[in-house]
Amino acid sequence: MTKAIKLLTALPQAQRERLMEVAEEVSFPEDSRIFEAGGTADRFWVIRSGAVHLDTQVTPRQRVTVATLGAGDLLGWSWLFPPYEWDFGAVAFTDVRAYQFDGPSVLALCVEDPLLGLSVVRTVAEILAHRLETTRGKLMEQYTMRRRVGPL
């Protein structure tokens, strides 16, 4: 299994400092929706404290939490890939403090500094690979439990 990594701690110090030059401290109160699936993805966050649930709408009245993120975790990767729309929704499960990054500004920094760009893309890719592997494991657990219990 891949190892969970954190964006800011994975970057070399000089690149982390360069990225932090465009960071803004923000907060979200408990139960506030940070973004909705399908919305414009033009920013991302690194959570400083608190917890965020990533969710998806499965019926008009039901959302399912697909992941819970905490301190140090990257929230949002859709700013990096066309069509720049959120794949999931996100809601603050607790009060959240985070660093917010403007996607277009970070992309401009990455073009200006190709080593930073490569580091950011590689790190985000590693984070995505870990989350995909974790999600696959959870799905397999649910499938195995349902097969043992039988049809409902």
mmCIF file of N, CA and C in Angstrom, residues 12-69:
data_model
loop_
_atom_site.group_PDB
_atom_site.id
_atom_site.type_symbol
_atom_site.label_atom_id
_atom_site.label_comp_id
_atom_site.label_asym_id
_atom_site.label_seq_id
_atom_site.Cartn_x
_atom_site.Cartn_y
_atom_site.Cartn_z
ATOM 1 N N PRO A 12 10.431 20.108 -0.923
ATOM 2 C CA PRO A 12 11.661 20.648 -0.336
ATOM 3 C C PRO A 12 11.399 22.050 0.229
ATOM 4 N N GLN A 13 12.160 22.437 1.242
ATOM 5 C CA GLN A 13 11.908 23.688 1.961
ATOM 6 C C GLN A 13 11.795 24.902 1.044
ATOM 7 N N ALA A 14 12.699 25.056 0.094
ATOM 8 C CA ALA A 14 12.671 26.236 -0.782
ATOM 9 C C ALA A 14 11.383 26.267 -1.611
ATOM 10 N N GLN A 15 10.941 25.104 -2.087
ATOM 11 C CA GLN A 15 9.704 25.046 -2.870
ATOM 12 C C GLN A 15 8.482 25.285 -1.989
ATOM 13 N N ARG A 16 8.522 24.735 -0.771
ATOM 14 C CA ARG A 16 7.421 24.959 0.173
ATOM 15 C C ARG A 16 7.298 26.452 0.487
ATOM 16 N N GLU A 17 8.421 27.111 0.720
ATOM 17 C CA GLU A 17 8.400 28.549 1.007
ATOM 18 C C GLU A 17 7.850 29.333 -0.183
ATOM 19 N N ARG A 18 8.240 28.952 -1.368
ATOM 20 C CA ARG A 18 7.737 29.629 -2.576
ATOM 21 C C ARG A 18 6.225 29.457 -2.704
ATOM 22 N N LEU A 19 5.738 28.274 -2.452
ATOM 23 C CA LEU A 19 4.304 28.008 -2.518
ATOM 24 C C LEU A 19 3.553 28.790 -1.429
ATOM 25 N N MET A 20 4.136 28.846 -0.245
ATOM 26 C CA MET A 20 3.474 29.529 0.868
ATOM 27 C C MET A 20 3.365 31.043 0.641
ATOM 28 N N GLU A 21 4.141 31.581 -0.271
ATOM 29 C CA GLU A 21 4.048 33.018 -0.588
ATOM 30 C C GLU A 21 2.671 33.383 -1.140
ATOM 31 N N VAL A 22 1.968 32.420 -1.726
ATOM 32 C CA VAL A 22 0.642 32.697 -2.290
ATOM 33 C C VAL A 22 -0.481 32.114 -1.430
ATOM 34 N N ALA A 23 -0.136 31.645 -0.231
ATOM 35 C CA ALA A 23 -1.144 31.068 0.672
ATOM 36 C C ALA A 23 -1.876 32.163 1.432
ATOM 37 N N GLU A 24 -3.113 31.852 1.751
ATOM 38 C CA GLU A 24 -3.949 32.744 2.560
ATOM 39 C C GLU A 24 -4.579 31.886 3.651
ATOM 40 N N GLU A 25 -4.563 32.377 4.892
ATOM 41 C CA GLU A 25 -5.195 31.629 5.977
ATOM 42 C C GLU A 25 -6.701 31.868 5.946
ATOM 43 N N VAL A 26 -7.463 30.767 6.006
ATOM 44 C CA VAL A 26 -8.923 30.852 5.995
ATOM 45 C C VAL A 26 -9.472 29.914 7.063
ATOM 46 N N SER A 27 -10.744 30.075 7.346
ATOM 47 C CA SER A 27 -11.408 29.153 8.268
ATOM 48 C C SER A 27 -12.824 28.896 7.771
ATOM 49 N N PHE A 28 -13.338 27.740 8.163
ATOM 50 C CA PHE A 28 -14.695 27.331 7.818
ATOM 51 C C PHE A 28 -15.374 26.849 9.093
ATOM 52 N N PRO A 29 -16.557 27.362 9.398
ATOM 53 C CA PRO A 29 -17.258 26.874 10.587
ATOM 54 C C PRO A 29 -17.795 25.458 10.367
ATOM 55 N N GLU A 30 -17.970 24.752 11.456
ATOM 56 C CA GLU A 30 -18.534 23.405 11.413
ATOM 57 C C GLU A 30 -19.822 23.387 10.601
ATOM 58 N N ASP A 31 -19.984 22.364 9.792
ATOM 59 C CA ASP A 31 -21.162 22.126 8.945
ATOM 60 C C ASP A 31 -21.261 23.051 7.733
ATOM 61 N N SER A 32 -20.254 23.860 7.456
ATOM 62 C CA SER A 32 -20.337 24.716 6.260
ATOM 63 C C SER A 32 -19.839 23.948 5.040
ATOM 64 N N ARG A 33 -20.515 24.153 3.923
ATOM 65 C CA ARG A 33 -20.120 23.520 2.667
ATOM 66 C C ARG A 33 -18.994 24.333 2.066
ATOM 67 N N ILE A 34 -17.877 23.676 1.783
ATOM 68 C CA ILE A 34 -16.695 24.347 1.232
ATOM 69 C C ILE A 34 -16.811 24.427 -0.284
ATOM 70 N N PHE A 35 -17.223 23.321 -0.900
ATOM 71 C CA PHE A 35 -17.508 23.337 -2.332
ATOM 72 C C PHE A 35 -18.449 22.193 -2.662
ATOM 73 N N GLU A 36 -19.059 22.302 -3.836
ATOM 74 C CA GLU A 36 -20.041 21.330 -4.303
ATOM 75 C C GLU A 36 -19.535 20.664 -5.577
ATOM 76 N N ALA A 37 -19.786 19.377 -5.734
ATOM 77 C CA ALA A 37 -19.413 18.664 -6.957
ATOM 78 C C ALA A 37 -19.975 19.399 -8.169
ATOM 79 N N GLY A 38 -19.158 19.527 -9.199
ATOM 80 C CA GLY A 38 -19.571 20.200 -10.424
ATOM 81 C C GLY A 38 -19.267 21.682 -10.441
ATOM 82 N N GLY A 39 -18.936 22.253 -9.285
ATOM 83 C CA GLY A 39 -18.604 23.675 -9.223
ATOM 84 C C GLY A 39 -17.218 23.952 -9.793
ATOM 85 N N THR A 40 -16.923 25.211 -10.009
ATOM 86 C CA THR A 40 -15.635 25.618 -10.558
ATOM 87 C C THR A 40 -14.525 25.377 -9.546
ATOM 88 N N ALA A 41 -13.512 24.636 -9.948
ATOM 89 C CA ALA A 41 -12.372 24.314 -9.089
ATOM 90 C C ALA A 41 -11.225 25.260 -9.435
ATOM 91 N N ASP A 42 -11.092 26.313 -8.648
ATOM 92 C CA ASP A 42 -10.057 27.313 -8.927
ATOM 93 C C ASP A 42 -9.144 27.542 -7.728
ATOM 94 N N ARG A 43 -9.202 26.643 -6.744
ATOM 95 C CA ARG A 43 -8.369 26.783 -5.551
ATOM 96 C C ARG A 43 -8.219 25.433 -4.875
ATOM 97 N N PHE A 44 -7.334 25.390 -3.897
ATOM 98 C CA PHE A 44 -7.197 24.200 -3.068
ATOM 99 C C PHE A 44 -6.756 24.639 -1.687
ATOM 100 N N TRP A 45 -6.789 23.706 -0.749
ATOM 101 C CA TRP A 45 -6.471 24.012 0.634
ATOM 102 C C TRP A 45 -5.553 22.946 1.203
ATOM 103 N N VAL A 46 -4.773 23.335 2.184
ATOM 104 C CA VAL A 46 -4.074 22.390 3.043
ATOM 105 C C VAL A 46 -4.647 22.637 4.432
ATOM 106 N N ILE A 47 -5.248 21.607 4.995
ATOM 107 C CA ILE A 47 -5.925 21.728 6.282
ATOM 108 C C ILE A 47 -4.896 21.887 7.394
ATOM 109 N N ARG A 48 -5.100 22.906 8.210
ATOM 110 C CA ARG A 48 -4.236 23.136 9.370
ATOM 111 C C ARG A 48 -4.797 22.455 10.609
ATOM 112 N N SER A 49 -6.121 22.550 10.794
ATOM 113 C CA SER A 49 -6.770 21.889 11.925
ATOM 114 C C SER A 49 -8.232 21.641 11.566
ATOM 115 N N GLY A 50 -8.791 20.637 12.231
ATOM 116 C CA GLY A 50 -10.182 20.290 11.970
ATOM 117 C C GLY A 50 -10.302 19.116 11.023
ATOM 118 N N ALA A 51 -11.539 18.842 10.618
ATOM 119 C CA ALA A 51 -11.801 17.703 9.735
ATOM 120 C C ALA A 51 -12.799 18.108 8.657
ATOM 121 N N VAL A 52 -12.576 17.560 7.462
ATOM 122 C CA VAL A 52 -13.433 17.818 6.306
ATOM 123 C C VAL A 52 -13.886 16.479 5.740
ATOM 124 N N HIS A 53 -15.177 16.392 5.440
ATOM 125 C CA HIS A 53 -15.702 15.205 4.771
ATOM 126 C C HIS A 53 -15.818 15.497 3.280
ATOM 127 N N LEU A 54 -15.290 14.595 2.458
ATOM 128 C CA LEU A 54 -15.557 14.615 1.022
ATOM 129 C C LEU A 54 -16.787 13.757 0.820
ATOM 130 N N ASP A 55 -17.734 14.258 0.021
ATOM 131 C CA ASP A 55 -18.961 13.506 -0.158
ATOM 132 C C ASP A 55 -19.410 13.509 -1.609
ATOM 133 N N THR A 56 -20.342 12.603 -1.881
ATOM 134 C CA THR A 56 -20.942 12.537 -3.197
ATOM 135 C C THR A 56 -22.445 12.328 -3.026
ATOM 136 N N GLN A 57 -23.192 12.880 -3.933
ATOM 137 C CA GLN A 57 -24.659 12.778 -3.912
ATOM 138 C C GLN A 57 -25.034 11.462 -4.589
ATOM 139 N N VAL A 58 -25.692 10.562 -3.852
ATOM 140 C CA VAL A 58 -26.077 9.277 -4.440
ATOM 141 C C VAL A 58 -27.551 9.246 -4.828
ATOM 142 N N THR A 59 -28.352 10.037 -4.151
ATOM 143 C CA THR A 59 -29.752 10.237 -4.522
ATOM 144 C C THR A 59 -30.042 11.712 -4.280
ATOM 145 N N PRO A 60 -31.175 12.216 -4.760
ATOM 146 C CA PRO A 60 -31.468 13.631 -4.520
ATOM 147 C C PRO A 60 -31.457 14.025 -3.037
ATOM 148 N N ARG A 61 -31.652 13.052 -2.148
ATOM 149 C CA ARG A 61 -31.715 13.370 -0.721
ATOM 150 C C ARG A 61 -30.593 12.765 0.096
ATOM 151 N N GLN A 62 -29.712 12.014 -0.529
ATOM 152 C CA GLN A 62 -28.686 11.319 0.249
ATOM 153 C C GLN A 62 -27.289 11.592 -0.280
ATOM 154 N N ARG A 63 -26.413 11.986 0.636
ATOM 155 C CA ARG A 63 -24.993 12.138 0.361
ATOM 156 C C ARG A 63 -24.247 11.047 1.124
ATOM 157 N N VAL A 64 -23.156 10.581 0.535
ATOM 158 C CA VAL A 64 -22.319 9.583 1.183
ATOM 159 C C VAL A 64 -20.920 10.168 1.342
ATOM 160 N N THR A 65 -20.372 10.042 2.548
ATOM 161 C CA THR A 65 -18.998 10.480 2.798
ATOM 162 C C THR A 65 -18.050 9.451 2.208
ATOM 163 N N VAL A 66 -17.132 9.921 1.356
ATOM 164 C CA VAL A 66 -16.178 9.007 0.719
ATOM 165 C C VAL A 66 -14.797 9.093 1.345
ATOM 166 N N ALA A 67 -14.519 10.169 2.090
ATOM 167 C CA ALA A 67 -13.226 10.309 2.761
ATOM 168 C C ALA A 67 -13.335 11.394 3.821
ATOM 169 N N THR A 68 -12.508 11.273 4.829
ATOM 170 C CA THR A 68 -12.390 12.303 5.853
ATOM 171 C C THR A 68 -10.938 12.764 5.866
ATOM 172 N N LEU A 69 -10.758 14.071 5.772
ATOM 173 C CA LEU A 69 -9.420 14.663 5.729
ATOM 174 C C LEU A 69 -9.165 15.448 7.007
#
